Short mmCIF file of C-alpha atoms in Angstrom, two decimals:
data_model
loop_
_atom_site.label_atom_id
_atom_site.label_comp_id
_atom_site.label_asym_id
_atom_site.label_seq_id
_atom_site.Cartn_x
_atom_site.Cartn_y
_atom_site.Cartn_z
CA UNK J 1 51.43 4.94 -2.93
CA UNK J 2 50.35 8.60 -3.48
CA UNK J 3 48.80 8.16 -7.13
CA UNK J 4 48.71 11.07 -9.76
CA UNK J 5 45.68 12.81 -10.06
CA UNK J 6 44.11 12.96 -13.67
CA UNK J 7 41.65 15.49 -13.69
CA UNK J 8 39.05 17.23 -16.30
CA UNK J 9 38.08 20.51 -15.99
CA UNK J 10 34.55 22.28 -17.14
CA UNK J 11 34.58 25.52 -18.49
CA UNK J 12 31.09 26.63 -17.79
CA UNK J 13 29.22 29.55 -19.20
CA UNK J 14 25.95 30.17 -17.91
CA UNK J 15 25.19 26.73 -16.79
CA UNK J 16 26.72 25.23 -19.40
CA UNK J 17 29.73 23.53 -20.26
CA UNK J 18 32.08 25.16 -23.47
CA UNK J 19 36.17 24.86 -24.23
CA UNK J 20 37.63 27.49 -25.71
CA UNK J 21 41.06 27.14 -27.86
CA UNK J 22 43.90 29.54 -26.85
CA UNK J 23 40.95 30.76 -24.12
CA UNK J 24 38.96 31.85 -27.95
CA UNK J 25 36.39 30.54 -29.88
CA UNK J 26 34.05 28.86 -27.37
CA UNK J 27 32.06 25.65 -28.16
CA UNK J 28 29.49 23.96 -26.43
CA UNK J 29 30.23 20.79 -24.72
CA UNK J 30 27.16 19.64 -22.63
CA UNK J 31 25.32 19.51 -19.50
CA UNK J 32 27.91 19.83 -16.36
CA UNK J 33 25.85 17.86 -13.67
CA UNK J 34 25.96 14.61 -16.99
CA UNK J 35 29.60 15.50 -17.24
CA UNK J 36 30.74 14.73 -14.27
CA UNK J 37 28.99 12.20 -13.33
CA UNK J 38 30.52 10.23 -16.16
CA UNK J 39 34.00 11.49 -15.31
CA UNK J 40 33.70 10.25 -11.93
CA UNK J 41 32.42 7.11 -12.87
CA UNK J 42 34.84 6.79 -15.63
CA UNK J 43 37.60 7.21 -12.97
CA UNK J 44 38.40 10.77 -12.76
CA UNK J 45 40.36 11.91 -9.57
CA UNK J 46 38.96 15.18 -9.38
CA UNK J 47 37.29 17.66 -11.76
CA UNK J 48 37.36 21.34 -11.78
CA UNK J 49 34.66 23.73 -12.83
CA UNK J 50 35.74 27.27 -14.15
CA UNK J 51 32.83 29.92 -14.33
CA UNK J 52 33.10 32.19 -17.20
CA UNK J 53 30.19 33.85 -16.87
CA UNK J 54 30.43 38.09 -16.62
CA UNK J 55 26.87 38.54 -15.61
CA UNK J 56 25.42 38.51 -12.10
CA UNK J 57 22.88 36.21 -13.13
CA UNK J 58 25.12 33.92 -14.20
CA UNK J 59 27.18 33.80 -10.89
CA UNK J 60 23.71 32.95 -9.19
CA UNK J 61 23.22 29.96 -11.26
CA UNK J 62 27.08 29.01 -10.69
CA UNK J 63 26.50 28.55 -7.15
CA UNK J 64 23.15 26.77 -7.38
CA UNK J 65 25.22 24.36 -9.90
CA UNK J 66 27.72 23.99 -7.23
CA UNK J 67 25.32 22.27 -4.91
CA UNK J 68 23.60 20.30 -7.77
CA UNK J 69 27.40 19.02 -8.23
CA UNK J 70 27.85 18.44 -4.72
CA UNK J 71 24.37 16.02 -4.48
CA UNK J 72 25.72 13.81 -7.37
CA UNK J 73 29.69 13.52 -7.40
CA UNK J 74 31.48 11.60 -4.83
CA UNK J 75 35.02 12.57 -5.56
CA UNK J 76 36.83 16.29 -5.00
CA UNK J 77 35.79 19.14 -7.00
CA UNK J 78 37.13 22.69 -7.43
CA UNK J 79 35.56 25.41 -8.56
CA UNK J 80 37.35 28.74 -10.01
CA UNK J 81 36.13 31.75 -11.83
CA UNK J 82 35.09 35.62 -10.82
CA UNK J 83 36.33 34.44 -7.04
CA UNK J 84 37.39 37.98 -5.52
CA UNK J 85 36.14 37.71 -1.99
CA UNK J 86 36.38 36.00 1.21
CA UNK J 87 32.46 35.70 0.98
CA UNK J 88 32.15 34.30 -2.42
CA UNK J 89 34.55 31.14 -0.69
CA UNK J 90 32.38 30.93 1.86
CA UNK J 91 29.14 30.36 -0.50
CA UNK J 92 30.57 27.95 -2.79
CA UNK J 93 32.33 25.95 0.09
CA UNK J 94 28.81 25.51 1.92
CA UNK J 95 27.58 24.90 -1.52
CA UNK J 96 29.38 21.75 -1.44
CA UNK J 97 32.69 22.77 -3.26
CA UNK J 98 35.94 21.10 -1.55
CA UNK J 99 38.31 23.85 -3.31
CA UNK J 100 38.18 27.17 -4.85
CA UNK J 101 40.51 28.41 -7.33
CA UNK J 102 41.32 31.99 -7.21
CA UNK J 103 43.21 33.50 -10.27
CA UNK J 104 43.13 37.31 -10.85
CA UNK J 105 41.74 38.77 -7.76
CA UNK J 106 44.80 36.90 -5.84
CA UNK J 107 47.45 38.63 -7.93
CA UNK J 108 45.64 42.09 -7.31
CA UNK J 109 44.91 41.39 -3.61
CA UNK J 110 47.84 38.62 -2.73
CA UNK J 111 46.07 38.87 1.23
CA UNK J 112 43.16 37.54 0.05
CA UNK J 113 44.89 33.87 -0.16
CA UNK J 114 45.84 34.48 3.53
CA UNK J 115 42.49 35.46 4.54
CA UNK J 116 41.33 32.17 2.73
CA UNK J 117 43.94 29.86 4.00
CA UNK J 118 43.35 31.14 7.67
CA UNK J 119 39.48 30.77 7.48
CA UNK J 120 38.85 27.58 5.30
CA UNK J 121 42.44 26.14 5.71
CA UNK J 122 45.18 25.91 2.91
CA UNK J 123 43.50 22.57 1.50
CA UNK J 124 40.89 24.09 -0.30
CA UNK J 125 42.56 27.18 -1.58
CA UNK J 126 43.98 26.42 -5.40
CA UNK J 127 46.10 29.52 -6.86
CA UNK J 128 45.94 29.34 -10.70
CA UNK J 129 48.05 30.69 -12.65
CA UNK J 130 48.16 31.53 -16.22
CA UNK J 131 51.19 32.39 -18.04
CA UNK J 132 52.78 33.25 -21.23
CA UNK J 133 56.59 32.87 -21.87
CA UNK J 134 57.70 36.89 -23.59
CA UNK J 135 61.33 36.87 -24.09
CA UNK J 136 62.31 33.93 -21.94
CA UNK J 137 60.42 35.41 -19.20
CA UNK J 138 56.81 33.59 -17.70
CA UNK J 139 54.76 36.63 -17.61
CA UNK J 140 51.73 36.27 -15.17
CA UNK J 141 48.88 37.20 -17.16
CA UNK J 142 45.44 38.27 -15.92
CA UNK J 143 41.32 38.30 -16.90
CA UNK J 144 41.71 34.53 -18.77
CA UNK J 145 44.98 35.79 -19.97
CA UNK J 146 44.15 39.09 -21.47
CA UNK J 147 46.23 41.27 -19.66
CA UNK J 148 50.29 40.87 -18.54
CA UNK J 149 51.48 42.00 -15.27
CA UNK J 150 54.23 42.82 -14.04
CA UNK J 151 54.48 39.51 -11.88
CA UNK J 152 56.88 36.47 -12.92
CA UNK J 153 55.54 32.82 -12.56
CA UNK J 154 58.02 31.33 -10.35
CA UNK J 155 58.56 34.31 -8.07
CA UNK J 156 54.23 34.44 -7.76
CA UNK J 157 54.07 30.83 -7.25
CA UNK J 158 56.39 30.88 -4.31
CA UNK J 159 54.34 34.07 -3.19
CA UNK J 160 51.37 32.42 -2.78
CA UNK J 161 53.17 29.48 -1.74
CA UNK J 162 54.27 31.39 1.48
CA UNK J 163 50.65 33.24 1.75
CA UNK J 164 49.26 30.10 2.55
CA UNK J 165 47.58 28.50 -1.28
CA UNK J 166 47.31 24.67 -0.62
CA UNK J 167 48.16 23.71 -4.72
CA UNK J 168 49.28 25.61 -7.40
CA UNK J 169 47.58 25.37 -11.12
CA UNK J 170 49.70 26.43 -13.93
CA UNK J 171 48.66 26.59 -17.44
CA UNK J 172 51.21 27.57 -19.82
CA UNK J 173 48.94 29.79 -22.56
CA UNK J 174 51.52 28.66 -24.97
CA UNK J 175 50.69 25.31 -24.68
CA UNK J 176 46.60 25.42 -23.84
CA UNK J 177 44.46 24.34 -26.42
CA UNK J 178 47.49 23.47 -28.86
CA UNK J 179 47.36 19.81 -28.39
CA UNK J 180 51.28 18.93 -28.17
CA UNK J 181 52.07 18.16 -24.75
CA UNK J 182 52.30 20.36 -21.60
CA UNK J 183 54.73 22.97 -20.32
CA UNK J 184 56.96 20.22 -19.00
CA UNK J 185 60.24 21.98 -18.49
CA UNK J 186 59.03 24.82 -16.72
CA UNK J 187 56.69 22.14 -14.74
CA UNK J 188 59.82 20.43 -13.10
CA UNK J 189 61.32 23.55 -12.00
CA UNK J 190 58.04 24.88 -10.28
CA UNK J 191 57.37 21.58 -8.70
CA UNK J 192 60.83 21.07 -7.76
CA UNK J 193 61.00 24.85 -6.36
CA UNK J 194 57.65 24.50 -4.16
CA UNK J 195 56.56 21.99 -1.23
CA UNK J 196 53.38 21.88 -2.51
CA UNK J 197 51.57 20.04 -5.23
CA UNK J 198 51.33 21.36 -8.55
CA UNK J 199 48.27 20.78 -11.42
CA UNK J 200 49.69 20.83 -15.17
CA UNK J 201 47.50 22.48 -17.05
CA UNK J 202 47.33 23.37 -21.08
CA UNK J 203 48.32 21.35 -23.90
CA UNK J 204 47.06 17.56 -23.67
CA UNK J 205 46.54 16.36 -26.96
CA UNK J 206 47.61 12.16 -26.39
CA UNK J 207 48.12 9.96 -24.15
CA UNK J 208 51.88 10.16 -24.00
CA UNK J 209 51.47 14.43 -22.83
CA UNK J 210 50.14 12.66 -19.56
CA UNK J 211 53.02 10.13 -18.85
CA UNK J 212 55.40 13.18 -20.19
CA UNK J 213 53.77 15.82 -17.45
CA UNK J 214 53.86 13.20 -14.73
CA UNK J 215 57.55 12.08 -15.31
CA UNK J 216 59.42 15.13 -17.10
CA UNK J 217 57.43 17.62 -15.60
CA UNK J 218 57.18 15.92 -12.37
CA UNK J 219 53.05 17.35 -12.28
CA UNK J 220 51.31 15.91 -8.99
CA UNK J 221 48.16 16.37 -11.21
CA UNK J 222 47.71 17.07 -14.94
CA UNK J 223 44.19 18.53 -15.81
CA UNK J 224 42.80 18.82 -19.68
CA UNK J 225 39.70 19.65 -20.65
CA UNK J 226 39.05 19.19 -24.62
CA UNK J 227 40.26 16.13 -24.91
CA UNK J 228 37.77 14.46 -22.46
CA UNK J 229 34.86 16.51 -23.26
CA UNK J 230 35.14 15.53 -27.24
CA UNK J 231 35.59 11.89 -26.73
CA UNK J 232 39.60 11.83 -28.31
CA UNK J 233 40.70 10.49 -24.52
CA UNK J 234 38.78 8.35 -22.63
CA UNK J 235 39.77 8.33 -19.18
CA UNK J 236 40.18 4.27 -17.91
CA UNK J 237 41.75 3.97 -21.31
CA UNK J 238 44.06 6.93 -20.57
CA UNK J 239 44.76 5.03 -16.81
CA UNK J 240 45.39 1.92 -17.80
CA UNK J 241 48.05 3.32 -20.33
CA UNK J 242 49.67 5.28 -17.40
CA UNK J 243 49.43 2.16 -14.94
CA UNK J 244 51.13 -0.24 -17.92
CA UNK J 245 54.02 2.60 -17.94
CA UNK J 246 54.89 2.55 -14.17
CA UNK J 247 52.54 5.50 -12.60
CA UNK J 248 51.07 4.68 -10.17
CA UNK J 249 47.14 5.93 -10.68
CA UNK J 250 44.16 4.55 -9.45
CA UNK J 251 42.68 2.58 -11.58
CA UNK M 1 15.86 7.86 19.21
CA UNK M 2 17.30 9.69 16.28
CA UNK M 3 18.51 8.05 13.91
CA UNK M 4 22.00 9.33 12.16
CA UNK M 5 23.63 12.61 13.55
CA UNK M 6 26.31 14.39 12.01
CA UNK M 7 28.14 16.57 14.48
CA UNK M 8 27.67 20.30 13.14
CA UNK M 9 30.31 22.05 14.87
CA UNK M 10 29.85 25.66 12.66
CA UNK M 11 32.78 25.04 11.07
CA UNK M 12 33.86 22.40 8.31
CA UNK M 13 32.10 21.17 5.28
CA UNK M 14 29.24 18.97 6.95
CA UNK M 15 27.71 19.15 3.52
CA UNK M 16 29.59 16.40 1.62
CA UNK M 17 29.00 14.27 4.07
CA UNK M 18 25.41 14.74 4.28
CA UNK M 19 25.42 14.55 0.21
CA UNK M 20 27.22 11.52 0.19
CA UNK M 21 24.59 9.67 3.12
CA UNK M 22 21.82 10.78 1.03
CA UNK M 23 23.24 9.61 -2.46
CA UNK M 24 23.27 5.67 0.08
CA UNK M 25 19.45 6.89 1.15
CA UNK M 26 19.89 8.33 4.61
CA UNK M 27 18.96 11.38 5.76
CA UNK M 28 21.07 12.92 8.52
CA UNK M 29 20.23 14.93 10.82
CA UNK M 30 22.70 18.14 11.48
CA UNK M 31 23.45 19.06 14.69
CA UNK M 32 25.21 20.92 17.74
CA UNK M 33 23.35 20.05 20.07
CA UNK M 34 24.82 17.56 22.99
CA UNK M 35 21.78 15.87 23.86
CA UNK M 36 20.64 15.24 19.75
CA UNK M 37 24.95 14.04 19.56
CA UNK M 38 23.90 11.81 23.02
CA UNK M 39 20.75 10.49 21.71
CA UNK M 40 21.37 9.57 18.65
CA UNK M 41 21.59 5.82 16.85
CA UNK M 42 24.47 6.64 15.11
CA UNK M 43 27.24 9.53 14.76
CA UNK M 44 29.71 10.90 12.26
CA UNK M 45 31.95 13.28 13.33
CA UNK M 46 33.02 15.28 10.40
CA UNK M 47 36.00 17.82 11.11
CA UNK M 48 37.50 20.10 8.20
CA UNK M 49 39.97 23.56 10.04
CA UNK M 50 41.61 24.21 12.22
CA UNK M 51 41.76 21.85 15.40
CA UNK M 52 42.39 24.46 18.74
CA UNK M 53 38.81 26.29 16.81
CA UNK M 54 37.18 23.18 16.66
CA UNK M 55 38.06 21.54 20.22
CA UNK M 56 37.02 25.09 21.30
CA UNK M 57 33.92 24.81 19.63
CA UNK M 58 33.15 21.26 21.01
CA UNK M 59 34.29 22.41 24.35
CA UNK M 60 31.81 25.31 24.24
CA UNK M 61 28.77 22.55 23.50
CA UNK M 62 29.85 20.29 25.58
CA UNK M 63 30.16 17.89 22.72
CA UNK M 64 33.46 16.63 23.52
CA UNK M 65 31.99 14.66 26.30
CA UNK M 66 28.71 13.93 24.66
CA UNK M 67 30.96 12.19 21.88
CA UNK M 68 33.19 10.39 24.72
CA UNK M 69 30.24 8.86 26.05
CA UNK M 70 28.69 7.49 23.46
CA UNK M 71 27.98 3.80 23.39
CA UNK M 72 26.40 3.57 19.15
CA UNK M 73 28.78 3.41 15.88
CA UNK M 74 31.13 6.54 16.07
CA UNK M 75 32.73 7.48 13.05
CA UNK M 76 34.85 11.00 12.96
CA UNK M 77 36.62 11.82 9.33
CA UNK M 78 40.02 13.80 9.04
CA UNK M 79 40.04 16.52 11.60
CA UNK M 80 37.51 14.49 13.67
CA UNK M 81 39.71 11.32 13.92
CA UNK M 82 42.40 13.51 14.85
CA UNK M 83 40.00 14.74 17.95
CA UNK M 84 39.69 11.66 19.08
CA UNK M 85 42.90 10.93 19.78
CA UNK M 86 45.10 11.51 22.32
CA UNK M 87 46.57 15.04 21.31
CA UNK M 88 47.36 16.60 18.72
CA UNK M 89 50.57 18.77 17.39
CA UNK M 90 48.42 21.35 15.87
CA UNK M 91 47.86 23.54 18.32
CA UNK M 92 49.15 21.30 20.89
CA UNK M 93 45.62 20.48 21.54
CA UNK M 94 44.22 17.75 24.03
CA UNK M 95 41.58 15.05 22.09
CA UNK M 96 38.90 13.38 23.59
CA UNK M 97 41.68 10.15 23.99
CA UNK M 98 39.81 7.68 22.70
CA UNK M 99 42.17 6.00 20.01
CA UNK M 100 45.26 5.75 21.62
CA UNK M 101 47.74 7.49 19.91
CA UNK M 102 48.97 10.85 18.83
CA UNK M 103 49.12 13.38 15.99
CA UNK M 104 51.59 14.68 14.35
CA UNK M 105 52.78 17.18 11.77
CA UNK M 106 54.23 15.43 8.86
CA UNK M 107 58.00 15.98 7.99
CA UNK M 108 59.36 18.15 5.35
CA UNK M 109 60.54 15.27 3.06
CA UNK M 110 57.76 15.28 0.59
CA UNK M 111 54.91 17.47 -0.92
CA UNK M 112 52.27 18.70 2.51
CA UNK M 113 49.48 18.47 2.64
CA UNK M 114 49.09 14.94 1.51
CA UNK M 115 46.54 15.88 -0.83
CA UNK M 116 44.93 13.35 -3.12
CA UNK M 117 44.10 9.14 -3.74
CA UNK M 118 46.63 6.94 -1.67
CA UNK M 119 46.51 3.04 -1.34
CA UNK M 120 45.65 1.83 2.25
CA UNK M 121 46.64 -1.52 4.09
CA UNK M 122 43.65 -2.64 5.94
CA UNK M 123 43.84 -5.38 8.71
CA UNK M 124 40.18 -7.10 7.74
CA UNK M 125 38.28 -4.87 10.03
CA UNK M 126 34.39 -5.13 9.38
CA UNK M 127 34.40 -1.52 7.86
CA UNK M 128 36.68 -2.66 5.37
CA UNK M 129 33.80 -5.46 4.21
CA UNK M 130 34.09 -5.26 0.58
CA UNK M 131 36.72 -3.48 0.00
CA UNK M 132 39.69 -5.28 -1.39
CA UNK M 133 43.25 -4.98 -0.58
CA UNK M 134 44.79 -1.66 -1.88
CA UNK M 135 42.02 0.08 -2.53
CA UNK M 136 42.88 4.34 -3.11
CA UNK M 137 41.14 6.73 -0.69
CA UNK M 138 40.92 10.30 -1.11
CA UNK M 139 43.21 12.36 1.36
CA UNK M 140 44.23 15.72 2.31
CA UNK M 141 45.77 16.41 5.51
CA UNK M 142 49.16 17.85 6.90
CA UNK M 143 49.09 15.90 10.34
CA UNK M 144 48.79 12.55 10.67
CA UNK M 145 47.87 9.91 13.68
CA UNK M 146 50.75 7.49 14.69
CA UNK M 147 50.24 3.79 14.07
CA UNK M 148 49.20 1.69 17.34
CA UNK M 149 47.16 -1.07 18.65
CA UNK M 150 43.78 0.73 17.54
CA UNK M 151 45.24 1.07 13.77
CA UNK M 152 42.68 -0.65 11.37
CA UNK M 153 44.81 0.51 8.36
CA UNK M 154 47.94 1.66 7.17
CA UNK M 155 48.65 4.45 4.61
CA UNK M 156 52.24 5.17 3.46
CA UNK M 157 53.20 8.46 2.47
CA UNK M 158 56.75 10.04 3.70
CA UNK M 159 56.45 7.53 6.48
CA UNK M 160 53.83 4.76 7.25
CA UNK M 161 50.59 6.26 9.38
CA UNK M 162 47.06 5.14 10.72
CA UNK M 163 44.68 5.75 7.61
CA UNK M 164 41.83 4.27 9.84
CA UNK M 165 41.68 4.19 13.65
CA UNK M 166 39.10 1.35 15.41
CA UNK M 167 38.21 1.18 19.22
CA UNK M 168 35.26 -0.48 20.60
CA UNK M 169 32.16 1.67 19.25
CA UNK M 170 34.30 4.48 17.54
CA UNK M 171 35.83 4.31 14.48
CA UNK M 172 38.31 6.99 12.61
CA UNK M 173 39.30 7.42 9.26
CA UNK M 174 41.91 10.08 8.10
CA UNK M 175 40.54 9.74 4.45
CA UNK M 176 37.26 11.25 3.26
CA UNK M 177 34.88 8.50 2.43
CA UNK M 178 32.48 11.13 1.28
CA UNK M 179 34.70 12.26 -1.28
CA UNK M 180 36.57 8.54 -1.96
CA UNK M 181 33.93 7.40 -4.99
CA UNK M 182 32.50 4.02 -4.95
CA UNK M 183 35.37 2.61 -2.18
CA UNK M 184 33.99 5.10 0.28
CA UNK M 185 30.48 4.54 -0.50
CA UNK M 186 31.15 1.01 0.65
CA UNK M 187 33.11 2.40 3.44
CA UNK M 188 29.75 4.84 4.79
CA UNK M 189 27.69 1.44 3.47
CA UNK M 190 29.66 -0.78 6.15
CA UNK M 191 29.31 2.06 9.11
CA UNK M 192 25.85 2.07 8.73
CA UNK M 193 24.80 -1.65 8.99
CA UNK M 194 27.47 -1.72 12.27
#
């Protein structure tokens, strides 16, 4: 049986790993490389690391902490943030990454996830999306969800759906760093609409938000990021809970 | 004679393969080159894209008959497991026949790829040593090799498929070991003391 992924995700700023709440107020969480190794040993299916670093410098040390990921971790990892080119891909993939996860640069240059899908293949090319619900409407939001566009969640997801992206990566900026579950309704209907997997993202805050995502909102994956990194979910505790209610996981 | 080769093709992420031998205290040696592939004590056969670029690629070496020929411990992942059969529908592409069966493209009746940890059936094969019944591997593929008389495990997912091939010398596995935590590692662990 196909299990359902559970899967943290590192903000990282200069090296280093920080949450923010409603994409504010960062905090430091620890080393990365640490991290992850105890995620993976703890059972993790996957982990994702999002660069939020502006400065050049910082990129540099991104990719060097790609391959300093890649020589410890033995399951999947994605890594997302400042991805605009075909070339940056191309680094981070030697670098050891299995995915990338391109946000903005996709929505202003929708070939680029072509480009990617033909060169690397459609595996290893994650479209995230973040969106805000205005007026009953899922606005597609850009730049860690500073700025709307014009572009409508399920009408992008299918987009890059078509274009060639392998999984899709929705956080709801409603939900995200609110603690009371995830996005589920509008979950189902994206993963019902598209034939590939989607990642739940924004708004864990129990255990139950997991079961909810991977029943209600029929989520492939769910990721969550302060909750792990603080200590308030642990995650064989958080699998066993899942297994006892019927999904299947890997435990 | 060299030790462990991984075939580096140009294309496909040799890398976590080679970070995954070192993490069990090997040290691979990456290459293209058909006599290193012909010499060597022991191969892996990595394969990540798109199958017509990489039979092209193999072609163009002449690895595709360096790999045929080999007598040592054989083990191609994903894409390379694919190769080694007897064709595939990507591309409509010819393997290099060894397993004997054939690829496929999955139908449309669940999520493609088949992207992330499934449970496998094994049939007790010595590459399985250690690893008890059930255990998850990490996939992600869209095609998928037909079960048959070289089938060393089962994997169900829209309909039931080879998750390992075995024949002889060469072995196949449609997961990613590299990527399939400590199962995997036991996995590599059981190649390498074939």
């Amino acid at each position: 049986m196909l299990s359902k992924r559970i899967i943290p995700c590192l903000d990282i700023k200069d090296g280093r790993t920080v949450k923010g709440t409603n994409f504010l107020n960062l905090r430091d969480a620890g080393d990365p490389v640490d991290l992850a190794d105890l995620y993976a040993k703890e059972g993790a299916d996957e982990l994702v690391f999002l660069d939020i670093t502006a400065t050049h410098e910082g990129r540099k040390t991104f990719a060097e902490l790609v391959q300093r990921i890649a020589e410890r971790i033995n399951i999947p990892f994605t890594v997302g943030g400042g991805i605009s080119t075909v070339d940056d891909v191309q680094l981070l993939l030697r670098n050891g990454a299995d995915k990338v996860s391109i946000n903005s640069a996709a929505v202003r240059n929708p070939q680029l996830i072509a480009d990617l899908a033909a060169k690397f293949g459609s595996q290893c090319v994650v479209v995230a999306i973040d969106a805000k619900c205005i007026d009953g409407k899922w606005v597609v939001h850009l730049n860690g969800g500073r700025i709307p566009t014009e572009l409508e969640l399920f009408a992008w997801a299918k987009r890059a759906q078509e274009l060639g992206a392998g999984e899709i990566l929705f956080t709801s900026m409603d939900h995200d760093g609110v603690h009371e579950g995830y996005a589920n309704e509008t979950l189902a209907e994206l993963s019902e609409m598209l034939s590939i997997p989607v990642i739940a993202s924004g708004g864990a805050g129990n255990m139950m938000d997991f079961y909810d995502t991977f029943t209600k909102g029929k989520a492939d994956a769910a990721l969550a990021a302060g909750v792990f990194h603080f200590g308030e979910i642990r995650i064989p505790g958080l699998k066993q809970f899942l297994k006892d209610k019927g999904i299947a996981v890997r435990v | 004679m060299a030790d462990l080769v991984i075939v580096d093709y140009g294309a496909g992420n040799v890398k976590s393969v080679e970070f995954a031998l070192n993490r069990l205290g090997v040290k691979p040696i990456l290459s293209s080159d058909a006599d290193v592939v012909g010499n060597a004590e022991r191969v892996i056969f990595p394969g990540v894209g798109n199958a017509e670029f990489v039979m092209n690629a193999l072609k163009g070496k002449g690895l595709d008959n360096a790999i045929k020929s080999l007598k040592v411990p054989v083990l191609g992942i994903c894409l390379g497991m694919q190769l080694m059969c007897t064709r595939t529908e990507e591309g409509n592409v010819e393997g290099l026949a060894i397993f004997d069966t054939i690829v496929n493209k999955f139908p449309a009746k669940d999520k493609i790829p088949h992207m992330g940890w499934n449970s496998i059936k094994t049939n007790g094969s010595p590459i399985f040593k250690g690893i008890p019944e059930e255990s998850y591997f990490y996939f992600v593929h869209s095609y998928y090799a037909e079960c048959c008389t070289n089938t060393s495990s089962v994997c169900d997912y829209i309909l039931p498929f080879s998750a390992s091939l075995e024949k002889d010398n060469f072995f196949g596995c449609q997961f990613h070991p590299e990527k399939s935590g400590e199962m995997g590692e036991r996995l590599l662990n059981n190649f390498l003391k074939l």
